[in-house]
Amino acid sequence: MNKKKIKQEAWQDGHYAIVTSELDLDDSEAIRLNHDFRKIEEIFKISKSELRTRPVHVSLESYIEVHFLTCFVALVLLRTLELKLNRAGLEGAGGPQVFQSFGLPDLFRKFTCSHVPENCYTFHFTGNNIKEIEQALELELGRKHRKRGEIRSVIADAD
């Protein structure tokens, strides 16, 4: 271990550095660009993991394009939902709730329904946060049973 080198670099402890090849940028612009790059990287992470954008089951170019278009629309909807939930300022047990795009698709995958006789649907939800989501989106999602017309009405009334 080079103790002299460690001591020389100790002044950087607790700080981070941005390395760039763009020498004409001022500090604030370099920080802003780095922040933008982090956002882009997060979008790629979300699209690959949460939305599964890799077109593994399609091979025709037109199908690949449609697959990516669908995934892009899903990403836009996901980010819009994330913003709407976070702007609602919902309080959780430990303070304000923070919703992130990571986890939201899984949360909604757990919200399912089954058709039962007499034009009725039974809803199943195995995740947390349903009350917070209802409040933020101004929707009533917690009802266990609904008729098809009621479901259509909820969808039509959504923003």
CSV table of N, CA and C in Angstrom, one decimal:
chain,number,residue,atom,x,y,z
A,1,MET,N,0.8,-1.2,0.0
A,1,MET,CA,0.0,0.0,0.0
A,1,MET,C,0.9,1.2,0.0
A,2,ASN,N,0.5,2.2,-0.8
A,2,ASN,CA,1.3,3.4,-0.9
A,2,ASN,C,0.6,4.5,0.0
A,3,LYS,N,1.1,4.5,1.3
A,3,LYS,CA,0.5,5.4,2.3
A,3,LYS,C,0.6,6.9,1.9
A,4,LYS,N,1.7,7.2,1.2
A,4,LYS,CA,1.9,8.6,0.8
A,4,LYS,C,0.9,9.0,-0.2
A,5,LYS,N,0.6,8.2,-1.2
A,5,LYS,CA,-0.4,8.4,-2.2
A,5,LYS,C,-1.8,8.5,-1.6
A,6,ILE,N,-2.1,7.6,-0.6
A,6,ILE,CA,-3.4,7.7,0.1
A,6,ILE,C,-3.6,9.0,0.8
A,7,LYS,N,-2.5,9.4,1.5
A,7,LYS,CA,-2.6,10.7,2.2
A,7,LYS,C,-2.8,11.9,1.3
A,8,GLN,N,-2.1,11.9,0.1
A,8,GLN,CA,-2.2,12.9,-0.8
A,8,GLN,C,-3.7,13.0,-1.4
A,9,GLU,N,-4.3,11.9,-1.6
A,9,GLU,CA,-5.7,11.9,-2.2
A,9,GLU,C,-6.8,11.9,-1.1
A,10,ALA,N,-6.4,12.0,0.1
A,10,ALA,CA,-7.4,12.0,1.2
A,10,ALA,C,-8.3,13.2,1.1
A,11,TRP,N,-7.8,14.3,0.6
A,11,TRP,CA,-8.6,15.6,0.5
A,11,TRP,C,-9.9,15.4,-0.3
A,12,GLN,N,-9.9,14.3,-1.2
A,12,GLN,CA,-11.1,14.1,-2.1
A,12,GLN,C,-12.1,13.2,-1.4
A,13,ASP,N,-11.8,12.7,-0.2
A,13,ASP,CA,-12.8,11.8,0.5
A,13,ASP,C,-14.1,12.5,0.7
A,14,GLY,N,-15.2,11.9,0.4
A,14,GLY,CA,-16.5,12.5,0.5
A,14,GLY,C,-16.9,13.3,-0.7
A,15,HIS,N,-16.1,13.4,-1.7
A,15,HIS,CA,-16.4,14.2,-2.9
A,15,HIS,C,-16.4,13.3,-4.1
A,16,TYR,N,-17.0,13.7,-5.2
A,16,TYR,CA,-16.9,13.0,-6.4
A,16,TYR,C,-16.4,13.9,-7.5
A,17,ALA,N,-15.7,13.3,-8.5
A,17,ALA,CA,-15.1,14.1,-9.6
A,17,ALA,C,-15.8,13.7,-10.9
A,18,ILE,N,-15.9,14.7,-11.7
A,18,ILE,CA,-16.4,14.4,-13.1
A,18,ILE,C,-15.3,14.6,-14.0
A,19,VAL,N,-15.0,13.6,-14.8
A,19,VAL,CA,-13.9,13.7,-15.8
A,19,VAL,C,-14.6,13.8,-17.2
A,20,THR,N,-14.1,14.8,-17.9
A,20,THR,CA,-14.7,15.1,-19.2
A,20,THR,C,-13.6,15.4,-20.2
A,21,SER,N,-13.9,15.2,-21.5
A,21,SER,CA,-12.9,15.6,-22.5
A,21,SER,C,-13.3,17.0,-23.0
A,22,GLU,N,-14.4,17.5,-22.6
A,22,GLU,CA,-14.8,18.8,-23.1
A,22,GLU,C,-14.2,19.9,-22.2
A,23,LEU,N,-13.1,20.4,-22.6
A,23,LEU,CA,-12.3,21.3,-21.8
A,23,LEU,C,-12.9,22.7,-21.7
A,24,ASP,N,-13.8,23.1,-22.7
A,24,ASP,CA,-14.3,24.5,-22.7
A,24,ASP,C,-15.5,24.6,-21.8
A,25,LEU,N,-16.0,23.5,-21.2
A,25,LEU,CA,-17.2,23.6,-20.3
A,25,LEU,C,-16.9,24.2,-19.0
A,26,ASP,N,-17.8,25.1,-18.5
A,26,ASP,CA,-17.6,25.5,-17.1
A,26,ASP,C,-18.1,24.4,-16.2
A,27,ASP,N,-17.9,24.6,-14.9
A,27,ASP,CA,-18.2,23.5,-13.9
A,27,ASP,C,-19.7,23.2,-13.9
A,28,SER,N,-20.5,24.2,-13.9
A,28,SER,CA,-22.0,24.0,-13.8
A,28,SER,C,-22.5,23.3,-15.0
A,29,GLU,N,-22.0,23.6,-16.2
A,29,GLU,CA,-22.4,22.9,-17.4
A,29,GLU,C,-22.0,21.5,-17.4
A,30,ALA,N,-20.8,21.2,-16.9
A,30,ALA,CA,-20.3,19.8,-16.8
A,30,ALA,C,-21.1,19.0,-15.9
A,31,ILE,N,-21.5,19.6,-14.8
A,31,ILE,CA,-22.4,18.9,-13.8
A,31,ILE,C,-23.7,18.6,-14.4
A,32,ARG,N,-24.3,19.6,-15.1
A,32,ARG,CA,-25.6,19.5,-15.7
A,32,ARG,C,-25.6,18.3,-16.8
A,33,LEU,N,-24.6,18.3,-17.6
A,33,LEU,CA,-24.4,17.3,-18.6
A,33,LEU,C,-24.3,15.9,-18.0
A,34,ASN,N,-23.5,15.8,-16.9
A,34,ASN,CA,-23.3,14.5,-16.2
A,34,ASN,C,-24.7,14.1,-15.6
A,35,HIS,N,-25.5,15.0,-15.1
A,35,HIS,CA,-26.8,14.6,-14.6
A,35,HIS,C,-27.7,14.1,-15.7
A,36,ASP,N,-27.6,14.8,-16.9
A,36,ASP,CA,-28.4,14.3,-18.0
A,36,ASP,C,-28.0,12.9,-18.5
A,37,PHE,N,-26.7,12.7,-18.5
A,37,PHE,CA,-26.2,11.3,-18.9
A,37,PHE,C,-26.7,10.3,-17.9
A,38,ARG,N,-26.7,10.6,-16.6
A,38,ARG,CA,-27.3,9.7,-15.6
A,38,ARG,C,-28.7,9.3,-15.9
A,39,LYS,N,-29.5,10.4,-16.3
A,39,LYS,CA,-30.9,10.2,-16.6
A,39,LYS,C,-31.1,9.2,-17.8
A,40,ILE,N,-30.2,9.4,-18.8
A,40,ILE,CA,-30.3,8.6,-20.0
A,40,ILE,C,-29.9,7.1,-19.6
A,41,GLU,N,-28.9,7.0,-18.8
A,41,GLU,CA,-28.5,5.6,-18.4
A,41,GLU,C,-29.6,4.9,-17.6
A,42,GLU,N,-30.3,5.7,-16.7
A,42,GLU,CA,-31.4,5.2,-16.0
A,42,GLU,C,-32.5,4.7,-16.9
A,43,ILE,N,-32.8,5.5,-17.9
A,43,ILE,CA,-33.8,5.1,-18.9
A,43,ILE,C,-33.5,3.8,-19.6
A,44,PHE,N,-32.2,3.6,-20.0
A,44,PHE,CA,-31.8,2.3,-20.6
A,44,PHE,C,-31.9,1.2,-19.6
A,45,LYS,N,-31.5,1.4,-18.3
A,45,LYS,CA,-31.7,0.4,-17.3
A,45,LYS,C,-33.1,0.0,-17.1
A,46,ILE,N,-34.0,0.9,-17.1
A,46,ILE,CA,-35.4,0.7,-16.9
A,46,ILE,C,-36.0,-0.1,-18.1
A,47,SER,N,-35.6,0.4,-19.3
A,47,SER,CA,-36.1,-0.3,-20.5
A,47,SER,C,-35.7,-1.7,-20.6
A,48,LYS,N,-34.4,-2.0,-20.2
A,48,LYS,CA,-33.9,-3.3,-20.4
A,48,LYS,C,-34.4,-4.2,-19.3
A,49,SER,N,-34.5,-3.8,-18.0
A,49,SER,CA,-34.9,-4.6,-16.9
A,49,SER,C,-36.4,-4.7,-16.7
A,50,GLU,N,-37.0,-3.5,-16.5
A,50,GLU,CA,-38.4,-3.5,-16.1
A,50,GLU,C,-39.3,-3.7,-17.3
A,51,LEU,N,-39.0,-3.1,-18.5
A,51,LEU,CA,-39.9,-3.2,-19.7
A,51,LEU,C,-39.4,-4.3,-20.6
A,52,ARG,N,-38.3,-4.9,-20.4
A,52,ARG,CA,-37.8,-6.1,-21.2
A,52,ARG,C,-37.8,-5.7,-22.7
A,53,THR,N,-37.1,-4.7,-23.1
A,53,THR,CA,-37.1,-4.2,-24.4
A,53,THR,C,-36.4,-5.1,-25.4
A,54,ARG,N,-35.6,-6.0,-25.0
A,54,ARG,CA,-34.8,-6.8,-25.9
A,54,ARG,C,-35.8,-7.6,-26.8
A,55,PRO,N,-35.7,-7.5,-28.1
A,55,PRO,CA,-36.7,-8.2,-28.9
A,55,PRO,C,-36.3,-9.6,-29.2
A,56,VAL,N,-36.3,-10.4,-28.2
A,56,VAL,CA,-35.7,-11.8,-28.4
A,56,VAL,C,-36.7,-12.7,-29.1
A,57,HIS,N,-38.0,-12.4,-29.2
A,57,HIS,CA,-38.9,-13.3,-29.8
A,57,HIS,C,-39.4,-12.7,-31.2
A,58,VAL,N,-38.7,-11.7,-31.7
A,58,VAL,CA,-39.1,-11.2,-33.0
A,58,VAL,C,-37.8,-11.1,-33.9
A,59,SER,N,-38.0,-11.3,-35.2
A,59,SER,CA,-36.8,-11.2,-36.0
A,59,SER,C,-37.0,-10.4,-37.3
A,60,LEU,N,-38.2,-10.1,-37.7
A,60,LEU,CA,-38.5,-9.2,-38.8
A,60,LEU,C,-38.2,-7.8,-38.4
A,61,GLU,N,-37.6,-7.0,-39.3
A,61,GLU,CA,-37.3,-5.6,-39.0
A,61,GLU,C,-38.6,-4.8,-38.5
A,62,SER,N,-39.7,-5.0,-39.3
A,62,SER,CA,-40.9,-4.3,-38.9
A,62,SER,C,-41.4,-4.7,-37.5
A,63,TYR,N,-41.3,-5.9,-37.2
A,63,TYR,CA,-41.7,-6.4,-35.8
A,63,TYR,C,-40.8,-5.8,-34.7
A,64,ILE,N,-39.5,-5.7,-35.0
A,64,ILE,CA,-38.6,-5.2,-34.1
A,64,ILE,C,-38.9,-3.7,-33.9
A,65,GLU,N,-39.2,-3.0,-34.9
A,65,GLU,CA,-39.6,-1.5,-34.8
A,65,GLU,C,-40.8,-1.4,-34.0
A,66,VAL,N,-41.8,-2.2,-34.3
A,66,VAL,CA,-43.1,-2.1,-33.5
A,66,VAL,C,-42.8,-2.5,-32.0
A,67,HIS,N,-42.0,-3.5,-31.8
A,67,HIS,CA,-41.6,-3.8,-30.4
A,67,HIS,C,-41.0,-2.6,-29.7
A,68,PHE,N,-40.1,-2.0,-30.3
A,68,PHE,CA,-39.4,-0.8,-29.6
A,68,PHE,C,-40.4,0.3,-29.5
A,69,LEU,N,-41.2,0.6,-30.5
A,69,LEU,CA,-42.2,1.6,-30.3
A,69,LEU,C,-43.1,1.4,-29.1
A,70,THR,N,-43.6,0.1,-29.0
A,70,THR,CA,-44.4,-0.2,-27.9
A,70,THR,C,-43.7,0.0,-26.5
A,71,CYS,N,-42.5,-0.4,-26.5
A,71,CYS,CA,-41.7,-0.3,-25.3
A,71,CYS,C,-41.4,1.2,-25.0
A,72,PHE,N,-41.2,2.0,-26.0
A,72,PHE,CA,-41.0,3.5,-25.8
A,72,PHE,C,-42.3,4.1,-25.3
A,73,VAL,N,-43.4,3.8,-25.8
A,73,VAL,CA,-44.7,4.3,-25.3
A,73,VAL,C,-44.9,3.9,-23.9
A,74,ALA,N,-44.6,2.6,-23.6
A,74,ALA,CA,-44.7,2.1,-22.2
A,74,ALA,C,-43.7,2.9,-21.2
A,75,LEU,N,-42.5,3.2,-21.7
A,75,LEU,CA,-41.6,4.0,-20.9
A,75,LEU,C,-42.1,5.4,-20.7
A,76,VAL,N,-42.7,6.1,-21.7
A,76,VAL,CA,-43.3,7.4,-21.5
A,76,VAL,C,-44.4,7.4,-20.5
A,77,LEU,N,-45.3,6.4,-20.6
A,77,LEU,CA,-46.4,6.2,-19.7
A,77,LEU,C,-45.9,6.0,-18.2
A,78,LEU,N,-44.8,5.2,-18.1
A,78,LEU,CA,-44.3,4.8,-16.8
A,78,LEU,C,-43.7,6.1,-16.2
A,79,ARG,N,-42.9,6.9,-16.9
A,79,ARG,CA,-42.3,8.1,-16.4
A,79,ARG,C,-43.4,9.1,-16.0
A,80,THR,N,-44.4,9.2,-16.8
A,80,THR,CA,-45.5,10.1,-16.5
A,80,THR,C,-46.2,9.7,-15.2
A,81,LEU,N,-46.5,8.4,-15.1
A,81,LEU,CA,-47.1,7.9,-13.9
A,81,LEU,C,-46.2,8.2,-12.7
A,82,GLU,N,-44.9,8.0,-12.8
A,82,GLU,CA,-43.9,8.2,-11.7
A,82,GLU,C,-44.0,9.7,-11.3
A,83,LEU,N,-44.0,10.6,-12.3
A,83,LEU,CA,-44.1,12.0,-12.0
A,83,LEU,C,-45.4,12.4,-11.3
A,84,LYS,N,-46.5,11.8,-11.8
A,84,LYS,CA,-47.8,12.1,-11.2
A,84,LYS,C,-47.9,11.6,-9.7
A,85,LEU,N,-47.4,10.4,-9.5
A,85,LEU,CA,-47.4,9.9,-8.1
A,85,LEU,C,-46.5,10.7,-7.2
A,86,ASN,N,-45.4,11.1,-7.7
A,86,ASN,CA,-44.5,11.9,-6.8
A,86,ASN,C,-45.0,13.3,-6.6
A,87,ARG,N,-45.6,13.9,-7.6
A,87,ARG,CA,-46.1,15.2,-7.4
A,87,ARG,C,-47.3,15.3,-6.5
A,88,ALA,N,-48.0,14.1,-6.3
A,88,ALA,CA,-49.1,14.1,-5.4
A,88,ALA,C,-48.7,14.3,-3.9
A,89,GLY,N,-47.4,14.1,-3.6
A,89,GLY,CA,-46.9,14.4,-2.3
A,89,GLY,C,-47.5,13.5,-1.2
A,90,LEU,N,-47.6,12.2,-1.5
A,90,LEU,CA,-48.3,11.3,-0.6
A,90,LEU,C,-47.4,11.0,0.6
A,91,GLU,N,-48.0,10.8,1.7
A,91,GLU,CA,-47.2,10.6,2.9
A,91,GLU,C,-47.3,9.1,3.2
A,92,GLY,N,-46.1,8.5,3.5
A,92,GLY,CA,-46.0,7.1,3.9
A,92,GLY,C,-45.7,7.1,5.4
A,93,ALA,N,-45.4,5.9,5.9
A,93,ALA,CA,-45.1,5.7,7.3
A,93,ALA,C,-43.9,6.5,7.7
A,94,GLY,N,-42.9,6.6,6.9
A,94,GLY,CA,-41.6,7.3,7.2
A,94,GLY,C,-41.5,8.7,6.6
A,95,GLY,N,-42.6,9.3,6.2
A,95,GLY,CA,-42.5,10.6,5.5
A,95,GLY,C,-43.0,10.5,4.1
A,96,PRO,N,-42.6,11.5,3.3
A,96,PRO,CA,-43.2,11.5,1.9
A,96,PRO,C,-42.8,10.2,1.1
A,97,GLN,N,-43.7,9.7,0.4
A,97,GLN,CA,-43.5,8.5,-0.5
A,97,GLN,C,-42.7,9.0,-1.7
A,98,VAL,N,-41.8,8.2,-2.2
A,98,VAL,CA,-41.1,8.4,-3.4
A,98,VAL,C,-41.3,7.2,-4.3
A,99,PHE,N,-42.0,7.4,-5.4
A,99,PHE,CA,-42.2,6.3,-6.4
A,99,PHE,C,-41.1,6.4,-7.4
A,100,GLN,N,-40.6,5.3,-7.8
A,100,GLN,CA,-39.6,5.3,-8.9
A,100,GLN,C,-40.0,4.3,-10.0
A,101,SER,N,-39.5,4.6,-11.2
A,101,SER,CA,-39.9,3.8,-12.3
A,101,SER,C,-39.6,2.3,-12.1
A,102,PHE,N,-38.4,2.1,-11.4
A,102,PHE,CA,-38.1,0.7,-11.0
A,102,PHE,C,-39.1,0.2,-10.0
A,103,GLY,N,-39.7,-0.9,-10.3
A,103,GLY,CA,-40.7,-1.4,-9.4
A,103,GLY,C,-42.2,-1.1,-9.8
A,104,LEU,N,-42.4,0.0,-10.4
A,104,LEU,CA,-43.8,0.3,-10.8
A,104,LEU,C,-44.4,-0.8,-11.7
A,105,PRO,N,-43.7,-1.2,-12.8
A,105,PRO,CA,-44.3,-2.3,-13.6
A,105,PRO,C,-44.7,-3.5,-12.8
A,106,ASP,N,-43.8,-3.9,-11.9
A,106,ASP,CA,-44.0,-5.1,-11.1
A,106,ASP,C,-45.2,-4.9,-10.2
A,107,LEU,N,-45.4,-3.7,-9.7
A,107,LEU,CA,-46.5,-3.3,-8.8
A,107,LEU,C,-47.8,-3.5,-9.6
A,108,PHE,N,-47.8,-3.0,-10.8
A,108,PHE,CA,-49.1,-3.2,-11.6
A,108,PHE,C,-49.3,-4.6,-12.2
A,109,ARG,N,-48.2,-5.3,-12.3
A,109,ARG,CA,-48.4,-6.7,-12.7
A,109,ARG,C,-49.1,-7.5,-11.7
A,110,LYS,N,-49.0,-7.1,-10.4
A,110,LYS,CA,-49.7,-7.8,-9.3
A,110,LYS,C,-51.1,-7.4,-9.2
A,111,PHE,N,-51.5,-6.4,-10.0
A,111,PHE,CA,-52.9,-5.9,-10.0
A,111,PHE,C,-53.6,-6.6,-11.1
A,112,THR,N,-54.4,-7.7,-10.9
A,112,THR,CA,-55.0,-8.5,-11.9
A,112,THR,C,-56.5,-8.6,-11.7
A,113,CYS,N,-57.2,-9.2,-12.6
A,113,CYS,CA,-58.6,-9.5,-12.4
A,113,CYS,C,-59.0,-10.8,-13.1
A,114,SER,N,-60.0,-11.4,-12.6
A,114,SER,CA,-60.6,-12.6,-13.2
A,114,SER,C,-62.0,-12.4,-13.5
A,115,HIS,N,-62.4,-13.0,-14.7
A,115,HIS,CA,-63.8,-12.9,-15.1
A,115,HIS,C,-64.6,-14.0,-14.3
A,116,VAL,N,-65.7,-13.6,-13.7
A,116,VAL,CA,-66.6,-14.5,-13.1
A,116,VAL,C,-67.9,-14.4,-13.7
A,117,PRO,N,-68.8,-15.4,-13.6
A,117,PRO,CA,-70.1,-15.3,-14.3
A,117,PRO,C,-70.9,-14.0,-14.0
A,118,GLU,N,-71.9,-13.8,-14.8
A,118,GLU,CA,-72.8,-12.7,-14.7
A,118,GLU,C,-72.1,-11.3,-15.0
A,119,ASN,N,-71.2,-11.3,-16.0
A,119,ASN,CA,-70.5,-10.1,-16.4
A,119,ASN,C,-69.8,-9.4,-15.3
A,120,CYS,N,-69.2,-10.1,-14.4
A,120,CYS,CA,-68.5,-9.5,-13.2
A,120,CYS,C,-67.1,-9.9,-13.3
A,121,TYR,N,-66.2,-9.0,-12.7
A,121,TYR,CA,-64.8,-9.2,-12.6
A,121,TYR,C,-64.4,-9.1,-11.2
A,122,THR,N,-63.5,-10.0,-10.7
A,122,THR,CA,-62.9,-9.9,-9.4
A,122,THR,C,-61.5,-9.5,-9.5
A,123,PHE,N,-61.2,-8.4,-8.8
A,123,PHE,CA,-59.8,-7.9,-8.8
A,123,PHE,C,-59.0,-8.4,-7.7
A,124,HIS,N,-57.7,-8.7,-8.1
A,124,HIS,CA,-56.7,-9.2,-7.1
A,124,HIS,C,-55.5,-8.2,-7.1
A,125,PHE,N,-55.1,-7.9,-5.9
A,125,PHE,CA,-54.0,-7.0,-5.7
A,125,PHE,C,-53.1,-7.5,-4.6
A,126,THR,N,-51.9,-7.9,-4.9
A,126,THR,CA,-51.0,-8.5,-3.8
A,126,THR,C,-49.9,-7.5,-3.4
A,127,GLY,N,-49.9,-6.3,-3.9
A,127,GLY,CA,-48.8,-5.4,-3.5
A,127,GLY,C,-49.3,-4.3,-2.5
A,128,ASN,N,-48.3,-3.5,-2.1
A,128,ASN,CA,-48.6,-2.4,-1.2
A,128,ASN,C,-48.9,-1.2,-2.1
A,129,ASN,N,-49.2,-0.1,-1.4
A,129,ASN,CA,-49.4,1.2,-2.0
A,129,ASN,C,-50.7,1.4,-2.8
A,130,ILE,N,-51.6,0.5,-2.8
A,130,ILE,CA,-52.8,0.7,-3.6
A,130,ILE,C,-53.6,2.0,-3.2
A,131,LYS,N,-53.7,2.2,-1.9
A,131,LYS,CA,-54.4,3.4,-1.4
A,131,LYS,C,-53.7,4.7,-1.9
A,132,GLU,N,-52.4,4.7,-1.8
A,132,GLU,CA,-51.6,5.9,-2.3
A,132,GLU,C,-51.8,6.1,-3.8
A,133,ILE,N,-51.8,5.0,-4.5
A,133,ILE,CA,-52.0,5.2,-6.0
A,133,ILE,C,-53.4,5.6,-6.3
A,134,GLU,N,-54.4,5.1,-5.6
A,134,GLU,CA,-55.8,5.6,-5.7
A,134,GLU,C,-55.9,7.1,-5.5
A,135,GLN,N,-55.2,7.5,-4.4
A,135,GLN,CA,-55.3,8.9,-4.0
A,135,GLN,C,-54.6,9.8,-5.1
A,136,ALA,N,-53.4,9.4,-5.5
A,136,ALA,CA,-52.7,10.2,-6.5
A,136,ALA,C,-53.4,10.3,-7.9
A,137,LEU,N,-53.9,9.2,-8.3
A,137,LEU,CA,-54.6,9.1,-9.6
A,137,LEU,C,-56.0,9.4,-9.6
A,138,GLU,N,-56.6,9.6,-8.4
A,138,GLU,CA,-58.0,9.9,-8.2
A,138,GLU,C,-58.8,8.8,-8.8
A,139,LEU,N,-58.5,7.6,-8.6
A,139,LEU,CA,-59.2,6.4,-9.1
A,139,LEU,C,-59.6,5.6,-7.9
A,140,GLU,N,-60.7,4.8,-8.1
A,140,GLU,CA,-61.1,3.9,-7.0
A,140,GLU,C,-60.7,2.5,-7.5
A,141,LEU,N,-59.5,2.0,-7.1
A,141,LEU,CA,-59.0,0.7,-7.5
A,141,LEU,C,-59.2,-0.4,-6.5
A,142,GLY,N,-59.6,0.0,-5.3
A,142,GLY,CA,-59.6,-1.0,-4.2
A,142,GLY,C,-60.9,-1.9,-4.2
A,143,ARG,N,-61.9,-1.6,-5.0
A,143,ARG,CA,-63.1,-2.4,-5.0
A,143,ARG,C,-62.8,-3.8,-5.5
A,144,LYS,N,-63.3,-4.8,-4.9
A,144,LYS,CA,-63.0,-6.2,-5.2
A,144,LYS,C,-63.7,-6.7,-6.4
A,145,HIS,N,-65.0,-6.2,-6.6
A,145,HIS,CA,-65.8,-6.7,-7.7
A,145,HIS,C,-66.4,-5.5,-8.5
A,146,ARG,N,-66.4,-5.7,-9.8
A,146,ARG,CA,-66.9,-4.7,-10.7
A,146,ARG,C,-67.5,-5.3,-11.9
A,147,LYS,N,-68.6,-4.7,-12.5
A,147,LYS,CA,-69.2,-5.1,-13.7
A,147,LYS,C,-68.4,-4.4,-14.9
A,148,ARG,N,-68.5,-5.0,-16.1
A,148,ARG,CA,-67.8,-4.5,-17.2
A,148,ARG,C,-68.1,-3.0,-17.5
A,149,GLY,N,-69.3,-2.6,-17.4
A,149,GLY,CA,-69.7,-1.2,-17.6
A,149,GLY,C,-69.0,-0.2,-16.6
A,150,GLU,N,-68.9,-0.7,-15.3
A,150,GLU,CA,-68.2,0.1,-14.3
A,150,GLU,C,-66.7,0.3,-14.6
A,151,ILE,N,-66.1,-0.8,-15.1
A,151,ILE,CA,-64.7,-0.8,-15.5
A,151,ILE,C,-64.5,0.2,-16.7
A,152,ARG,N,-65.4,0.2,-17.7
A,152,ARG,CA,-65.3,1.1,-18.8
A,152,ARG,C,-65.4,2.6,-18.3
A,153,SER,N,-66.3,2.8,-17.4
A,153,SER,CA,-66.6,4.1,-16.8
A,153,SER,C,-65.3,4.6,-16.1
A,154,VAL,N,-64.7,3.8,-15.3
A,154,VAL,CA,-63.4,4.2,-14.6
A,154,VAL,C,-62.4,4.6,-15.7
A,155,ILE,N,-62.2,3.8,-16.7
A,155,ILE,CA,-61.2,4.1,-17.7
A,155,ILE,C,-61.6,5.4,-18.5
A,156,ALA,N,-62.8,5.6,-18.8
A,156,ALA,CA,-63.2,6.8,-19.5
A,156,ALA,C,-63.1,8.0,-18.6
A,157,ASP,N,-63.2,7.9,-17.3
A,157,ASP,CA,-63.1,9.1,-16.4
A,157,ASP,C,-61.6,9.4,-16.1
A,158,ALA,N,-60.7,8.5,-16.4
A,158,ALA,CA,-59.3,8.7,-16.1
A,158,ALA,C,-58.8,9.9,-16.9
A,159,ASP,N,-57.8,10.6,-16.3
A,159,ASP,CA,-57.2,11.8,-17.0
A,159,ASP,C,-56.6,11.3,-18.3
